[in-house]
């Protein structure tokens, strides 16, 4: 029964992603995306996947953002079993006074778990969609959580304070960044000297993981992109069912 329910959830989220991509594509009068000055000189524009935006970085097509309509899937009961969030939090070696940012926080699935472990620290919930932040705010106020701050991100900046973050978490979201170079630089500025980025992405190397290819990444591609922007891979913790848990630090 659980396997059947998991399949239904995955089919639903695939449908949402396809509808979102279709709607966005329908709005574009030209097959090429509108370019944004110097920022877009770093990218290639060409046709690609139906679920992509036609914009490529270092050989990888950028995916459409999953809309807030998929919020229920983010909170699905099966998520712990499929992603083993408990193991992820152990991987992060969270300290009580850590300052942590969850970029692409979505409905807040991870930030509330993090907030419970950093009584002396702080967690920033960053998302580009106001509907996601509204959902987090409602739950935050209901639970009376005081060590959490909500930040409206932008396409080229996480809008985080500089030199204050110990750890940045990104769960299945980096591959959707329209301007990955600007975002990595923004994160670099926010991180302390010895800060860490925890990059979680569905493993492209495993065809059995039931996620669209464009919403997966392999380790070599992630390393290529982060090394090009001043980071190096510290380790890839291989203990999650479906995802890479790649830890990047500044060069």
JSON list of C-alpha atoms in Angstrom, two decimals:
[
{"chain": "A", "resi": 1, "resn": "UNK", "atom": "CA", "xyz": [0.00, 0.00, 0.00]},
{"chain": "A", "resi": 2, "resn": "UNK", "atom": "CA", "xyz": [2.81, 2.43, 0.91]},
{"chain": "A", "resi": 3, "resn": "UNK", "atom": "CA", "xyz": [4.59, 1.63, -2.36]},
{"chain": "A", "resi": 4, "resn": "UNK", "atom": "CA", "xyz": [1.38, 2.44, -4.25]},
{"chain": "A", "resi": 5, "resn": "UNK", "atom": "CA", "xyz": [0.97, 5.72, -2.34]},
{"chain": "A", "resi": 6, "resn": "UNK", "atom": "CA", "xyz": [4.60, 6.64, -3.04]},
{"chain": "A", "resi": 7, "resn": "UNK", "atom": "CA", "xyz": [4.03, 6.03, -6.74]},
{"chain": "A", "resi": 8, "resn": "UNK", "atom": "CA", "xyz": [0.93, 8.24, -6.72]},
{"chain": "A", "resi": 9, "resn": "UNK", "atom": "CA", "xyz": [2.86, 11.06, -4.97]},
{"chain": "A", "resi": 10, "resn": "UNK", "atom": "CA", "xyz": [5.68, 10.85, -7.50]},
{"chain": "A", "resi": 11, "resn": "UNK", "atom": "CA", "xyz": [3.24, 10.89, -10.41]},
{"chain": "A", "resi": 12, "resn": "UNK", "atom": "CA", "xyz": [1.48, 13.91, -8.93]},
{"chain": "A", "resi": 13, "resn": "UNK", "atom": "CA", "xyz": [4.67, 15.89, -8.45]},
{"chain": "A", "resi": 14, "resn": "UNK", "atom": "CA", "xyz": [5.81, 15.01, -11.97]},
{"chain": "A", "resi": 15, "resn": "UNK", "atom": "CA", "xyz": [2.47, 16.30, -13.25]},
{"chain": "A", "resi": 16, "resn": "UNK", "atom": "CA", "xyz": [2.87, 19.53, -11.25]},
{"chain": "A", "resi": 17, "resn": "UNK", "atom": "CA", "xyz": [6.38, 20.06, -12.63]},
{"chain": "A", "resi": 18, "resn": "UNK", "atom": "CA", "xyz": [5.16, 19.42, -16.17]},
{"chain": "A", "resi": 19, "resn": "UNK", "atom": "CA", "xyz": [2.21, 21.80, -15.80]},
{"chain": "A", "resi": 20, "resn": "UNK", "atom": "CA", "xyz": [4.46, 24.49, -14.31]},
{"chain": "A", "resi": 21, "resn": "UNK", "atom": "CA", "xyz": [6.96, 24.08, -17.11]},
{"chain": "A", "resi": 22, "resn": "UNK", "atom": "CA", "xyz": [4.22, 24.11, -19.71]},
{"chain": "A", "resi": 23, "resn": "UNK", "atom": "CA", "xyz": [2.64, 27.27, -18.35]},
{"chain": "A", "resi": 24, "resn": "UNK", "atom": "CA", "xyz": [5.97, 29.08, -18.20]},
{"chain": "A", "resi": 25, "resn": "UNK", "atom": "CA", "xyz": [6.93, 27.91, -21.66]},
{"chain": "A", "resi": 26, "resn": "UNK", "atom": "CA", "xyz": [3.57, 29.05, -23.03]},
{"chain": "A", "resi": 27, "resn": "UNK", "atom": "CA", "xyz": [4.19, 32.54, -21.70]},
{"chain": "A", "resi": 28, "resn": "UNK", "atom": "CA", "xyz": [7.44, 32.88, -23.65]},
{"chain": "A", "resi": 29, "resn": "UNK", "atom": "CA", "xyz": [6.97, 34.34, -27.13]},
{"chain": "A", "resi": 30, "resn": "UNK", "atom": "CA", "xyz": [10.51, 33.37, -28.15]},
{"chain": "A", "resi": 31, "resn": "UNK", "atom": "CA", "xyz": [12.33, 30.01, -27.88]},
{"chain": "A", "resi": 32, "resn": "UNK", "atom": "CA", "xyz": [15.21, 31.78, -26.12]},
{"chain": "A", "resi": 33, "resn": "UNK", "atom": "CA", "xyz": [14.91, 33.16, -22.61]},
{"chain": "A", "resi": 34, "resn": "UNK", "atom": "CA", "xyz": [15.22, 36.88, -22.06]},
{"chain": "A", "resi": 35, "resn": "UNK", "atom": "CA", "xyz": [18.82, 37.57, -21.08]},
{"chain": "A", "resi": 36, "resn": "UNK", "atom": "CA", "xyz": [19.86, 39.72, -18.15]},
{"chain": "A", "resi": 37, "resn": "UNK", "atom": "CA", "xyz": [22.98, 41.67, -19.12]},
{"chain": "A", "resi": 38, "resn": "UNK", "atom": "CA", "xyz": [26.41, 40.44, -18.06]},
{"chain": "A", "resi": 39, "resn": "UNK", "atom": "CA", "xyz": [24.99, 37.69, -15.81]},
{"chain": "A", "resi": 40, "resn": "UNK", "atom": "CA", "xyz": [23.83, 35.67, -18.79]},
{"chain": "A", "resi": 41, "resn": "UNK", "atom": "CA", "xyz": [27.20, 35.69, -20.57]},
{"chain": "A", "resi": 42, "resn": "UNK", "atom": "CA", "xyz": [28.13, 32.76, -18.32]},
{"chain": "A", "resi": 43, "resn": "UNK", "atom": "CA", "xyz": [25.36, 30.58, -19.73]},
{"chain": "A", "resi": 44, "resn": "UNK", "atom": "CA", "xyz": [24.34, 28.86, -22.95]},
{"chain": "A", "resi": 45, "resn": "UNK", "atom": "CA", "xyz": [20.84, 29.14, -24.41]},
{"chain": "A", "resi": 46, "resn": "UNK", "atom": "CA", "xyz": [19.40, 26.34, -26.52]},
{"chain": "A", "resi": 47, "resn": "UNK", "atom": "CA", "xyz": [16.48, 23.95, -26.66]},
{"chain": "A", "resi": 48, "resn": "UNK", "atom": "CA", "xyz": [16.42, 21.10, -24.20]},
{"chain": "A", "resi": 49, "resn": "UNK", "atom": "CA", "xyz": [14.07, 19.18, -21.94]},
{"chain": "A", "resi": 50, "resn": "UNK", "atom": "CA", "xyz": [10.36, 20.02, -21.74]},
{"chain": "A", "resi": 51, "resn": "UNK", "atom": "CA", "xyz": [10.95, 20.48, -18.01]},
{"chain": "A", "resi": 52, "resn": "UNK", "atom": "CA", "xyz": [14.00, 22.72, -18.50]},
{"chain": "A", "resi": 53, "resn": "UNK", "atom": "CA", "xyz": [14.22, 26.45, -19.10]},
{"chain": "A", "resi": 54, "resn": "UNK", "atom": "CA", "xyz": [16.48, 26.28, -22.17]},
{"chain": "A", "resi": 55, "resn": "UNK", "atom": "CA", "xyz": [19.41, 27.72, -20.20]},
{"chain": "A", "resi": 56, "resn": "UNK", "atom": "CA", "xyz": [22.57, 25.69, -19.58]},
{"chain": "A", "resi": 57, "resn": "UNK", "atom": "CA", "xyz": [25.49, 26.02, -17.18]},
{"chain": "A", "resi": 58, "resn": "UNK", "atom": "CA", "xyz": [28.68, 24.01, -17.76]},
{"chain": "A", "resi": 59, "resn": "UNK", "atom": "CA", "xyz": [26.76, 21.42, -19.76]},
{"chain": "A", "resi": 60, "resn": "UNK", "atom": "CA", "xyz": [23.75, 21.10, -17.42]},
{"chain": "A", "resi": 61, "resn": "UNK", "atom": "CA", "xyz": [20.30, 22.37, -18.29]},
{"chain": "A", "resi": 62, "resn": "UNK", "atom": "CA", "xyz": [18.59, 24.30, -15.50]},
{"chain": "A", "resi": 63, "resn": "UNK", "atom": "CA", "xyz": [15.19, 22.94, -14.44]},
{"chain": "A", "resi": 64, "resn": "UNK", "atom": "CA", "xyz": [11.98, 24.83, -13.87]},
{"chain": "A", "resi": 65, "resn": "UNK", "atom": "CA", "xyz": [11.26, 25.73, -10.25]},
{"chain": "A", "resi": 66, "resn": "UNK", "atom": "CA", "xyz": [8.74, 23.47, -8.54]},
{"chain": "A", "resi": 67, "resn": "UNK", "atom": "CA", "xyz": [5.77, 25.70, -7.74]},
{"chain": "A", "resi": 68, "resn": "UNK", "atom": "CA", "xyz": [4.17, 26.13, -4.33]},
{"chain": "A", "resi": 69, "resn": "UNK", "atom": "CA", "xyz": [1.36, 23.93, -5.67]},
{"chain": "A", "resi": 70, "resn": "UNK", "atom": "CA", "xyz": [3.59, 20.97, -4.81]},
{"chain": "A", "resi": 71, "resn": "UNK", "atom": "CA", "xyz": [3.77, 21.91, -1.14]},
{"chain": "A", "resi": 72, "resn": "UNK", "atom": "CA", "xyz": [1.74, 18.90, -0.01]},
{"chain": "A", "resi": 73, "resn": "UNK", "atom": "CA", "xyz": [4.28, 16.59, -1.61]},
{"chain": "A", "resi": 74, "resn": "UNK", "atom": "CA", "xyz": [7.05, 18.26, 0.39]},
{"chain": "A", "resi": 75, "resn": "UNK", "atom": "CA", "xyz": [5.19, 17.31, 3.58]},
{"chain": "A", "resi": 76, "resn": "UNK", "atom": "CA", "xyz": [4.29, 13.75, 2.55]},
{"chain": "A", "resi": 77, "resn": "UNK", "atom": "CA", "xyz": [4.43, 11.18, 5.40]},
{"chain": "A", "resi": 78, "resn": "UNK", "atom": "CA", "xyz": [6.72, 8.92, 3.35]},
{"chain": "A", "resi": 79, "resn": "UNK", "atom": "CA", "xyz": [9.41, 11.57, 3.02]},
{"chain": "A", "resi": 80, "resn": "UNK", "atom": "CA", "xyz": [11.39, 10.50, 6.08]},
{"chain": "A", "resi": 81, "resn": "UNK", "atom": "CA", "xyz": [11.63, 6.94, 4.79]},
{"chain": "A", "resi": 82, "resn": "UNK", "atom": "CA", "xyz": [12.51, 8.03, 1.26]},
{"chain": "A", "resi": 83, "resn": "UNK", "atom": "CA", "xyz": [15.09, 10.67, 2.25]},
{"chain": "A", "resi": 84, "resn": "UNK", "atom": "CA", "xyz": [16.12, 9.76, 5.84]},
{"chain": "A", "resi": 85, "resn": "UNK", "atom": "CA", "xyz": [16.14, 13.33, 7.13]},
{"chain": "A", "resi": 86, "resn": "UNK", "atom": "CA", "xyz": [17.28, 12.07, 10.54]},
{"chain": "A", "resi": 87, "resn": "UNK", "atom": "CA", "xyz": [20.51, 10.83, 8.94]},
{"chain": "A", "resi": 88, "resn": "UNK", "atom": "CA", "xyz": [20.91, 14.12, 7.09]},
{"chain": "A", "resi": 89, "resn": "UNK", "atom": "CA", "xyz": [20.74, 16.13, 10.31]},
{"chain": "A", "resi": 90, "resn": "UNK", "atom": "CA", "xyz": [23.37, 13.85, 11.86]},
{"chain": "A", "resi": 91, "resn": "UNK", "atom": "CA", "xyz": [25.54, 14.38, 8.79]},
{"chain": "A", "resi": 92, "resn": "UNK", "atom": "CA", "xyz": [25.37, 18.12, 9.39]},
{"chain": "A", "resi": 93, "resn": "UNK", "atom": "CA", "xyz": [26.84, 17.76, 12.89]},
{"chain": "A", "resi": 94, "resn": "UNK", "atom": "CA", "xyz": [24.65, 20.59, 14.14]},
{"chain": "A", "resi": 95, "resn": "UNK", "atom": "CA", "xyz": [25.87, 22.48, 17.20]},
{"chain": "A", "resi": 96, "resn": "UNK", "atom": "CA", "xyz": [23.55, 24.32, 19.62]},
{"chain": "A", "resi": 97, "resn": "UNK", "atom": "CA", "xyz": [24.94, 27.73, 18.61]},
{"chain": "A", "resi": 98, "resn": "UNK", "atom": "CA", "xyz": [25.11, 27.15, 14.84]},
{"chain": "A", "resi": 99, "resn": "UNK", "atom": "CA", "xyz": [23.69, 29.72, 12.44]},
{"chain": "A", "resi": 100, "resn": "UNK", "atom": "CA", "xyz": [22.19, 27.76, 9.57]},
{"chain": "A", "resi": 101, "resn": "UNK", "atom": "CA", "xyz": [20.43, 28.78, 6.36]},
{"chain": "A", "resi": 102, "resn": "UNK", "atom": "CA", "xyz": [18.07, 26.53, 4.43]},
{"chain": "A", "resi": 103, "resn": "UNK", "atom": "CA", "xyz": [18.01, 27.96, 0.91]},
{"chain": "A", "resi": 104, "resn": "UNK", "atom": "CA", "xyz": [14.94, 26.82, -0.98]},
{"chain": "A", "resi": 105, "resn": "UNK", "atom": "CA", "xyz": [13.25, 26.03, 2.33]},
{"chain": "A", "resi": 106, "resn": "UNK", "atom": "CA", "xyz": [9.92, 25.30, 0.69]},
{"chain": "A", "resi": 107, "resn": "UNK", "atom": "CA", "xyz": [7.23, 24.55, 3.25]},
{"chain": "A", "resi": 108, "resn": "UNK", "atom": "CA", "xyz": [9.81, 24.37, 6.04]},
{"chain": "A", "resi": 109, "resn": "UNK", "atom": "CA", "xyz": [10.19, 20.61, 6.30]},
{"chain": "A", "resi": 110, "resn": "UNK", "atom": "CA", "xyz": [13.83, 20.89, 7.37]},
{"chain": "A", "resi": 111, "resn": "UNK", "atom": "CA", "xyz": [13.95, 24.28, 9.11]},
{"chain": "A", "resi": 112, "resn": "UNK", "atom": "CA", "xyz": [11.66, 23.26, 11.95]},
{"chain": "A", "resi": 113, "resn": "UNK", "atom": "CA", "xyz": [13.78, 20.19, 12.64]},
{"chain": "A", "resi": 114, "resn": "UNK", "atom": "CA", "xyz": [16.91, 22.35, 12.59]},
{"chain": "A", "resi": 115, "resn": "UNK", "atom": "CA", "xyz": [15.40, 25.01, 14.87]},
{"chain": "A", "resi": 116, "resn": "UNK", "atom": "CA", "xyz": [14.80, 22.38, 17.54]},
{"chain": "A", "resi": 117, "resn": "UNK", "atom": "CA", "xyz": [18.53, 21.57, 17.63]},
{"chain": "A", "resi": 118, "resn": "UNK", "atom": "CA", "xyz": [19.98, 25.08, 17.84]},
{"chain": "A", "resi": 119, "resn": "UNK", "atom": "CA", "xyz": [18.57, 26.61, 21.00]},
{"chain": "A", "resi": 120, "resn": "UNK", "atom": "CA", "xyz": [21.43, 29.13, 21.12]},
{"chain": "A", "resi": 121, "resn": "UNK", "atom": "CA", "xyz": [21.70, 29.57, 17.35]},
{"chain": "A", "resi": 122, "resn": "UNK", "atom": "CA", "xyz": [19.47, 30.65, 14.51]},
{"chain": "A", "resi": 123, "resn": "UNK", "atom": "CA", "xyz": [18.03, 29.25, 11.32]},
{"chain": "A", "resi": 124, "resn": "UNK", "atom": "CA", "xyz": [17.24, 31.30, 8.22]},
{"chain": "A", "resi": 125, "resn": "UNK", "atom": "CA", "xyz": [14.46, 29.98, 6.00]},
{"chain": "A", "resi": 126, "resn": "UNK", "atom": "CA", "xyz": [15.10, 31.34, 2.50]},
{"chain": "A", "resi": 127, "resn": "UNK", "atom": "CA", "xyz": [12.72, 30.91, -0.40]},
{"chain": "A", "resi": 128, "resn": "UNK", "atom": "CA", "xyz": [11.86, 32.81, -3.57]},
{"chain": "A", "resi": 129, "resn": "UNK", "atom": "CA", "xyz": [8.14, 32.00, -3.41]},
{"chain": "A", "resi": 130, "resn": "UNK", "atom": "CA", "xyz": [6.09, 34.09, -0.92]},
{"chain": "A", "resi": 131, "resn": "UNK", "atom": "CA", "xyz": [3.51, 31.30, -0.65]},
{"chain": "A", "resi": 132, "resn": "UNK", "atom": "CA", "xyz": [6.17, 28.99, 0.78]},
{"chain": "A", "resi": 133, "resn": "UNK", "atom": "CA", "xyz": [7.29, 31.62, 3.29]},
{"chain": "A", "resi": 134, "resn": "UNK", "atom": "CA", "xyz": [3.67, 32.27, 4.30]},
{"chain": "A", "resi": 135, "resn": "UNK", "atom": "CA", "xyz": [3.24, 28.57, 5.11]},
{"chain": "A", "resi": 136, "resn": "UNK", "atom": "CA", "xyz": [6.39, 28.60, 7.25]},
{"chain": "A", "resi": 137, "resn": "UNK", "atom": "CA", "xyz": [5.29, 31.79, 9.02]},
{"chain": "A", "resi": 138, "resn": "UNK", "atom": "CA", "xyz": [1.92, 30.33, 10.00]},
{"chain": "A", "resi": 139, "resn": "UNK", "atom": "CA", "xyz": [3.52, 27.25, 11.52]},
{"chain": "A", "resi": 140, "resn": "UNK", "atom": "CA", "xyz": [6.32, 29.27, 13.14]},
{"chain": "A", "resi": 141, "resn": "UNK", "atom": "CA", "xyz": [3.84, 31.54, 14.91]},
{"chain": "A", "resi": 142, "resn": "UNK", "atom": "CA", "xyz": [1.64, 28.62, 15.91]},
{"chain": "A", "resi": 143, "resn": "UNK", "atom": "CA", "xyz": [4.60, 26.85, 17.55]},
{"chain": "A", "resi": 144, "resn": "UNK", "atom": "CA", "xyz": [6.04, 30.04, 19.05]},
{"chain": "A", "resi": 145, "resn": "UNK", "atom": "CA", "xyz": [9.49, 29.52, 17.49]},
{"chain": "A", "resi": 146, "resn": "UNK", "atom": "CA", "xyz": [11.79, 32.49, 18.04]},
{"chain": "A", "resi": 147, "resn": "UNK", "atom": "CA", "xyz": [15.13, 31.32, 16.59]},
{"chain": "A", "resi": 148, "resn": "UNK", "atom": "CA", "xyz": [13.93, 31.33, 12.98]},
{"chain": "A", "resi": 149, "resn": "UNK", "atom": "CA", "xyz": [14.00, 34.18, 10.47]},
{"chain": "A", "resi": 150, "resn": "UNK", "atom": "CA", "xyz": [12.26, 34.16, 7.11]},
{"chain": "A", "resi": 151, "resn": "UNK", "atom": "CA", "xyz": [14.00, 35.70, 4.09]},
{"chain": "A", "resi": 152, "resn": "UNK", "atom": "CA", "xyz": [12.59, 36.34, 0.64]},
{"chain": "A", "resi": 153, "resn": "UNK", "atom": "CA", "xyz": [15.32, 35.28, -1.74]},
{"chain": "A", "resi": 154, "resn": "UNK", "atom": "CA", "xyz": [15.93, 36.54, -5.25]},
{"chain": "A", "resi": 155, "resn": "UNK", "atom": "CA", "xyz": [17.03, 34.84, -8.45]},
{"chain": "A", "resi": 156, "resn": "UNK", "atom": "CA", "xyz": [20.61, 36.09, -8.01]},
{"chain": "A", "resi": 157, "resn": "UNK", "atom": "CA", "xyz": [20.91, 36.40, -4.23]},
{"chain": "A", "resi": 158, "resn": "UNK", "atom": "CA", "xyz": [19.91, 34.54, -1.09]},
{"chain": "A", "resi": 159, "resn": "UNK", "atom": "CA", "xyz": [19.74, 37.94, 0.66]},
{"chain": "A", "resi": 160, "resn": "UNK", "atom": "CA", "xyz": [21.59, 36.60, 3.70]},
{"chain": "A", "resi": 161, "resn": "UNK", "atom": "CA", "xyz": [23.79, 38.73, 6.00]},
{"chain": "A", "resi": 162, "resn": "UNK", "atom": "CA", "xyz": [27.49, 38.55, 5.19]},
{"chain": "A", "resi": 163, "resn": "UNK", "atom": "CA", "xyz": [29.99, 36.35, 7.08]},
{"chain": "A", "resi": 164, "resn": "UNK", "atom": "CA", "xyz": [27.46, 34.99, 9.57]},
{"chain": "A", "resi": 165, "resn": "UNK", "atom": "CA", "xyz": [26.43, 31.51, 8.40]},
{"chain": "A", "resi": 166, "resn": "UNK", "atom": "CA", "xyz": [28.02, 28.30, 9.70]},
{"chain": "A", "resi": 167, "resn": "UNK", "atom": "CA", "xyz": [26.13, 25.90, 7.45]},
{"chain": "A", "resi": 168, "resn": "UNK", "atom": "CA", "xyz": [23.99, 26.24, 4.35]},
{"chain": "A", "resi": 169, "resn": "UNK", "atom": "CA", "xyz": [21.53, 23.51, 3.42]},
{"chain": "A", "resi": 170, "resn": "UNK", "atom": "CA", "xyz": [20.06, 23.08, -0.06]},
{"chain": "A", "resi": 171, "resn": "UNK", "atom": "CA", "xyz": [17.74, 20.12, -0.58]},
{"chain": "A", "resi": 172, "resn": "UNK", "atom": "CA", "xyz": [16.86, 19.29, -4.19]},
{"chain": "A", "resi": 173, "resn": "UNK", "atom": "CA", "xyz": [16.80, 22.96, -5.16]},
{"chain": "A", "resi": 174, "resn": "UNK", "atom": "CA", "xyz": [20.18, 24.02, -6.54]},
{"chain": "A", "resi": 175, "resn": "UNK", "atom": "CA", "xyz": [19.47, 22.47, -9.95]},
{"chain": "A", "resi": 176, "resn": "UNK", "atom": "CA", "xyz": [16.55, 24.93, -10.29]},
{"chain": "A", "resi": 177, "resn": "UNK", "atom": "CA", "xyz": [18.59, 28.10, -9.68]},
{"chain": "A", "resi": 178, "resn": "UNK", "atom": "CA", "xyz": [18.24, 30.31, -12.74]},
{"chain": "A", "resi": 179, "resn": "UNK", "atom": "CA", "xyz": [21.57, 32.02, -11.90]},
{"chain": "A", "resi": 180, "resn": "UNK", "atom": "CA", "xyz": [23.71, 29.40, -10.15]},
{"chain": "A", "resi": 181, "resn": "UNK", "atom": "CA", "xyz": [26.92, 31.45, -10.38]},
{"chain": "A", "resi": 182, "resn": "UNK", "atom": "CA", "xyz": [25.38, 34.48, -8.68]},
{"chain": "A", "resi": 183, "resn": "UNK", "atom": "CA", "xyz": [23.77, 32.26, -6.05]},
{"chain": "A", "resi": 184, "resn": "UNK", "atom": "CA", "xyz": [27.01, 30.46, -5.20]},
{"chain": "A", "resi": 185, "resn": "UNK", "atom": "CA", "xyz": [28.78, 33.80, -4.85]},
{"chain": "A", "resi": 186, "resn": "UNK", "atom": "CA", "xyz": [25.96, 35.06, -2.65]},
{"chain": "A", "resi": 187, "resn": "UNK", "atom": "CA", "xyz": [26.30, 31.99, -0.42]},
{"chain": "A", "resi": 188, "resn": "UNK", "atom": "CA", "xyz": [30.07, 32.40, -0.28]},
{"chain": "A", "resi": 189, "resn": "UNK", "atom": "CA", "xyz": [29.65, 35.94, 1.04]},
{"chain": "A", "resi": 190, "resn": "UNK", "atom": "CA", "xyz": [27.18, 34.76, 3.68]},
{"chain": "A", "resi": 191, "resn": "UNK", "atom": "CA", "xyz": [29.36, 31.91, 4.94]},
{"chain": "A", "resi": 192, "resn": "UNK", "atom": "CA", "xyz": [31.97, 32.24, 7.63]},
{"chain": "A", "resi": 193, "resn": "UNK", "atom": "CA", "xyz": [35.55, 31.37, 6.65]},
{"chain": "A", "resi": 194, "resn": "UNK", "atom": "CA", "xyz": [35.13, 27.72, 7.65]},
{"chain": "A", "resi": 195, "resn": "UNK", "atom": "CA", "xyz": [31.45, 27.50, 6.73]},
{"chain": "A", "resi": 196, "resn": "UNK", "atom": "CA", "xyz": [30.01, 24.53, 4.88]},
{"chain": "A", "resi": 197, "resn": "UNK", "atom": "CA", "xyz": [27.44, 24.01, 2.14]},
{"chain": "A", "resi": 198, "resn": "UNK", "atom": "CA", "xyz": [25.39, 20.82, 2.32]},
{"chain": "A", "resi": 199, "resn": "UNK", "atom": "CA", "xyz": [24.16, 20.15, -1.20]},
{"chain": "A", "resi": 200, "resn": "UNK", "atom": "CA", "xyz": [21.51, 17.46, -1.52]},
{"chain": "A", "resi": 201, "resn": "UNK", "atom": "CA", "xyz": [20.46, 16.34, -4.98]},
{"chain": "A", "resi": 202, "resn": "UNK", "atom": "CA", "xyz": [18.78, 13.18, -6.25]},
{"chain": "A", "resi": 203, "resn": "UNK", "atom": "CA", "xyz": [21.48, 10.89, -7.62]},
{"chain": "A", "resi": 204, "resn": "UNK", "atom": "CA", "xyz": [21.63, 11.02, -11.41]},
{"chain": "A", "resi": 205, "resn": "UNK", "atom": "CA", "xyz": [23.93, 7.99, -11.29]},
{"chain": "A", "resi": 206, "resn": "UNK", "atom": "CA", "xyz": [21.01, 5.81, -10.10]},
{"chain": "A", "resi": 207, "resn": "UNK", "atom": "CA", "xyz": [18.35, 5.30, -12.82]},
{"chain": "A", "resi": 208, "resn": "UNK", "atom": "CA", "xyz": [16.11, 3.48, -10.33]},
{"chain": "A", "resi": 209, "resn": "UNK", "atom": "CA", "xyz": [15.38, 6.68, -8.40]},
{"chain": "A", "resi": 210, "resn": "UNK", "atom": "CA", "xyz": [11.91, 7.69, -9.71]},
{"chain": "A", "resi": 211, "resn": "UNK", "atom": "CA", "xyz": [12.65, 11.38, -10.37]},
{"chain": "A", "resi": 212, "resn": "UNK", "atom": "CA", "xyz": [12.90, 13.13, -13.74]},
{"chain": "A", "resi": 213, "resn": "UNK", "atom": "CA", "xyz": [16.49, 13.27, -15.02]},
{"chain": "A", "resi": 214, "resn": "UNK", "atom": "CA", "xyz": [16.58, 17.07, -15.13]},
{"chain": "A", "resi": 215, "resn": "UNK", "atom": "CA", "xyz": [15.78, 17.13, -11.40]},
{"chain": "A", "resi": 216, "resn": "UNK", "atom": "CA", "xyz": [18.83, 14.99, -10.59]},
{"chain": "A", "resi": 217, "resn": "UNK", "atom": "CA", "xyz": [22.56, 15.74, -10.46]},
{"chain": "A", "resi": 218, "resn": "UNK", "atom": "CA", "xyz": [25.68, 13.62, -10.43]},
{"chain": "A", "resi": 219, "resn": "UNK", "atom": "CA", "xyz": [28.67, 14.30, -8.22]},
{"chain": "A", "resi": 220, "resn": "UNK", "atom": "CA", "xyz": [31.04, 15.23, -11.05]},
{"chain": "A", "resi": 221, "resn": "UNK", "atom": "CA", "xyz": [28.70, 17.94, -12.36]},
{"chain": "A", "resi": 222, "resn": "UNK", "atom": "CA", "xyz": [28.20, 19.44, -8.90]},
{"chain": "A", "resi": 223, "resn": "UNK", "atom": "CA", "xyz": [31.96, 19.47, -8.29]},
{"chain": "A", "resi": 224, "resn": "UNK", "atom": "CA", "xyz": [32.56, 21.11, -11.67]},
{"chain": "A", "resi": 225, "resn": "UNK", "atom": "CA", "xyz": [30.12, 23.92, -10.91]},
{"chain": "A", "resi": 226, "resn": "UNK", "atom": "CA", "xyz": [31.23, 24.60, -7.35]},
{"chain": "A", "resi": 227, "resn": "UNK", "atom": "CA", "xyz": [34.95, 24.40, -8.14]},
{"chain": "A", "resi": 228, "resn": "UNK", "atom": "CA", "xyz": [34.39, 26.98, -10.88]},
{"chain": "A", "resi": 229, "resn": "UNK", "atom": "CA", "xyz": [33.09, 29.31, -8.18]},
{"chain": "A", "resi": 230, "resn": "UNK", "atom": "CA", "xyz": [35.65, 28.95, -5.41]},
{"chain": "A", "resi": 231, "resn": "UNK", "atom": "CA", "xyz": [34.54, 25.82, -3.54]},
{"chain": "A", "resi": 232, "resn": "UNK", "atom": "CA", "xyz": [35.90, 22.30, -3.18]},
{"chain": "A", "resi": 233, "resn": "UNK", "atom": "CA", "xyz": [34.22, 19.04, -2.24]},
{"chain": "A", "resi": 234, "resn": "UNK", "atom": "CA", "xyz": [35.07, 18.11, 1.34]},
{"chain": "A", "resi": 235, "resn": "UNK", "atom": "CA", "xyz": [33.12, 14.85, 1.21]},
{"chain": "A", "resi": 236, "resn": "UNK", "atom": "CA", "xyz": [30.09, 13.13, -0.25]},
{"chain": "A", "resi": 237, "resn": "UNK", "atom": "CA", "xyz": [28.34, 11.35, 2.59]},
{"chain": "A", "resi": 238, "resn": "UNK", "atom": "CA", "xyz": [26.78, 8.29, 1.01]},
{"chain": "A", "resi": 239, "resn": "UNK", "atom": "CA", "xyz": [24.17, 7.24, 3.57]},
{"chain": "A", "resi": 240, "resn": "UNK", "atom": "CA", "xyz": [20.90, 8.60, 2.18]},
{"chain": "A", "resi": 241, "resn": "UNK", "atom": "CA", "xyz": [18.45, 6.44, 0.19]},
{"chain": "A", "resi": 242, "resn": "UNK", "atom": "CA", "xyz": [18.01, 8.66, -2.88]},
{"chain": "A", "resi": 243, "resn": "UNK", "atom": "CA", "xyz": [20.23, 11.71, -2.54]},
{"chain": "A", "resi": 244, "resn": "UNK", "atom": "CA", "xyz": [23.84, 12.78, -2.62]},
{"chain": "A", "resi": 245, "resn": "UNK", "atom": "CA", "xyz": [24.87, 14.62, 0.55]},
{"chain": "A", "resi": 246, "resn": "UNK", "atom": "CA", "xyz": [27.80, 16.66, -0.77]},
{"chain": "A", "resi": 247, "resn": "UNK", "atom": "CA", "xyz": [29.68, 18.95, 1.60]},
{"chain": "A", "resi": 248, "resn": "UNK", "atom": "CA", "xyz": [31.45, 21.90, 0.00]},
{"chain": "A", "resi": 249, "resn": "UNK", "atom": "CA", "xyz": [33.85, 24.36, 1.63]},
{"chain": "A", "resi": 250, "resn": "UNK", "atom": "CA", "xyz": [35.66, 27.42, 0.35]},
{"chain": "A", "resi": 251, "resn": "UNK", "atom": "CA", "xyz": [38.91, 26.83, -1.56]}
]
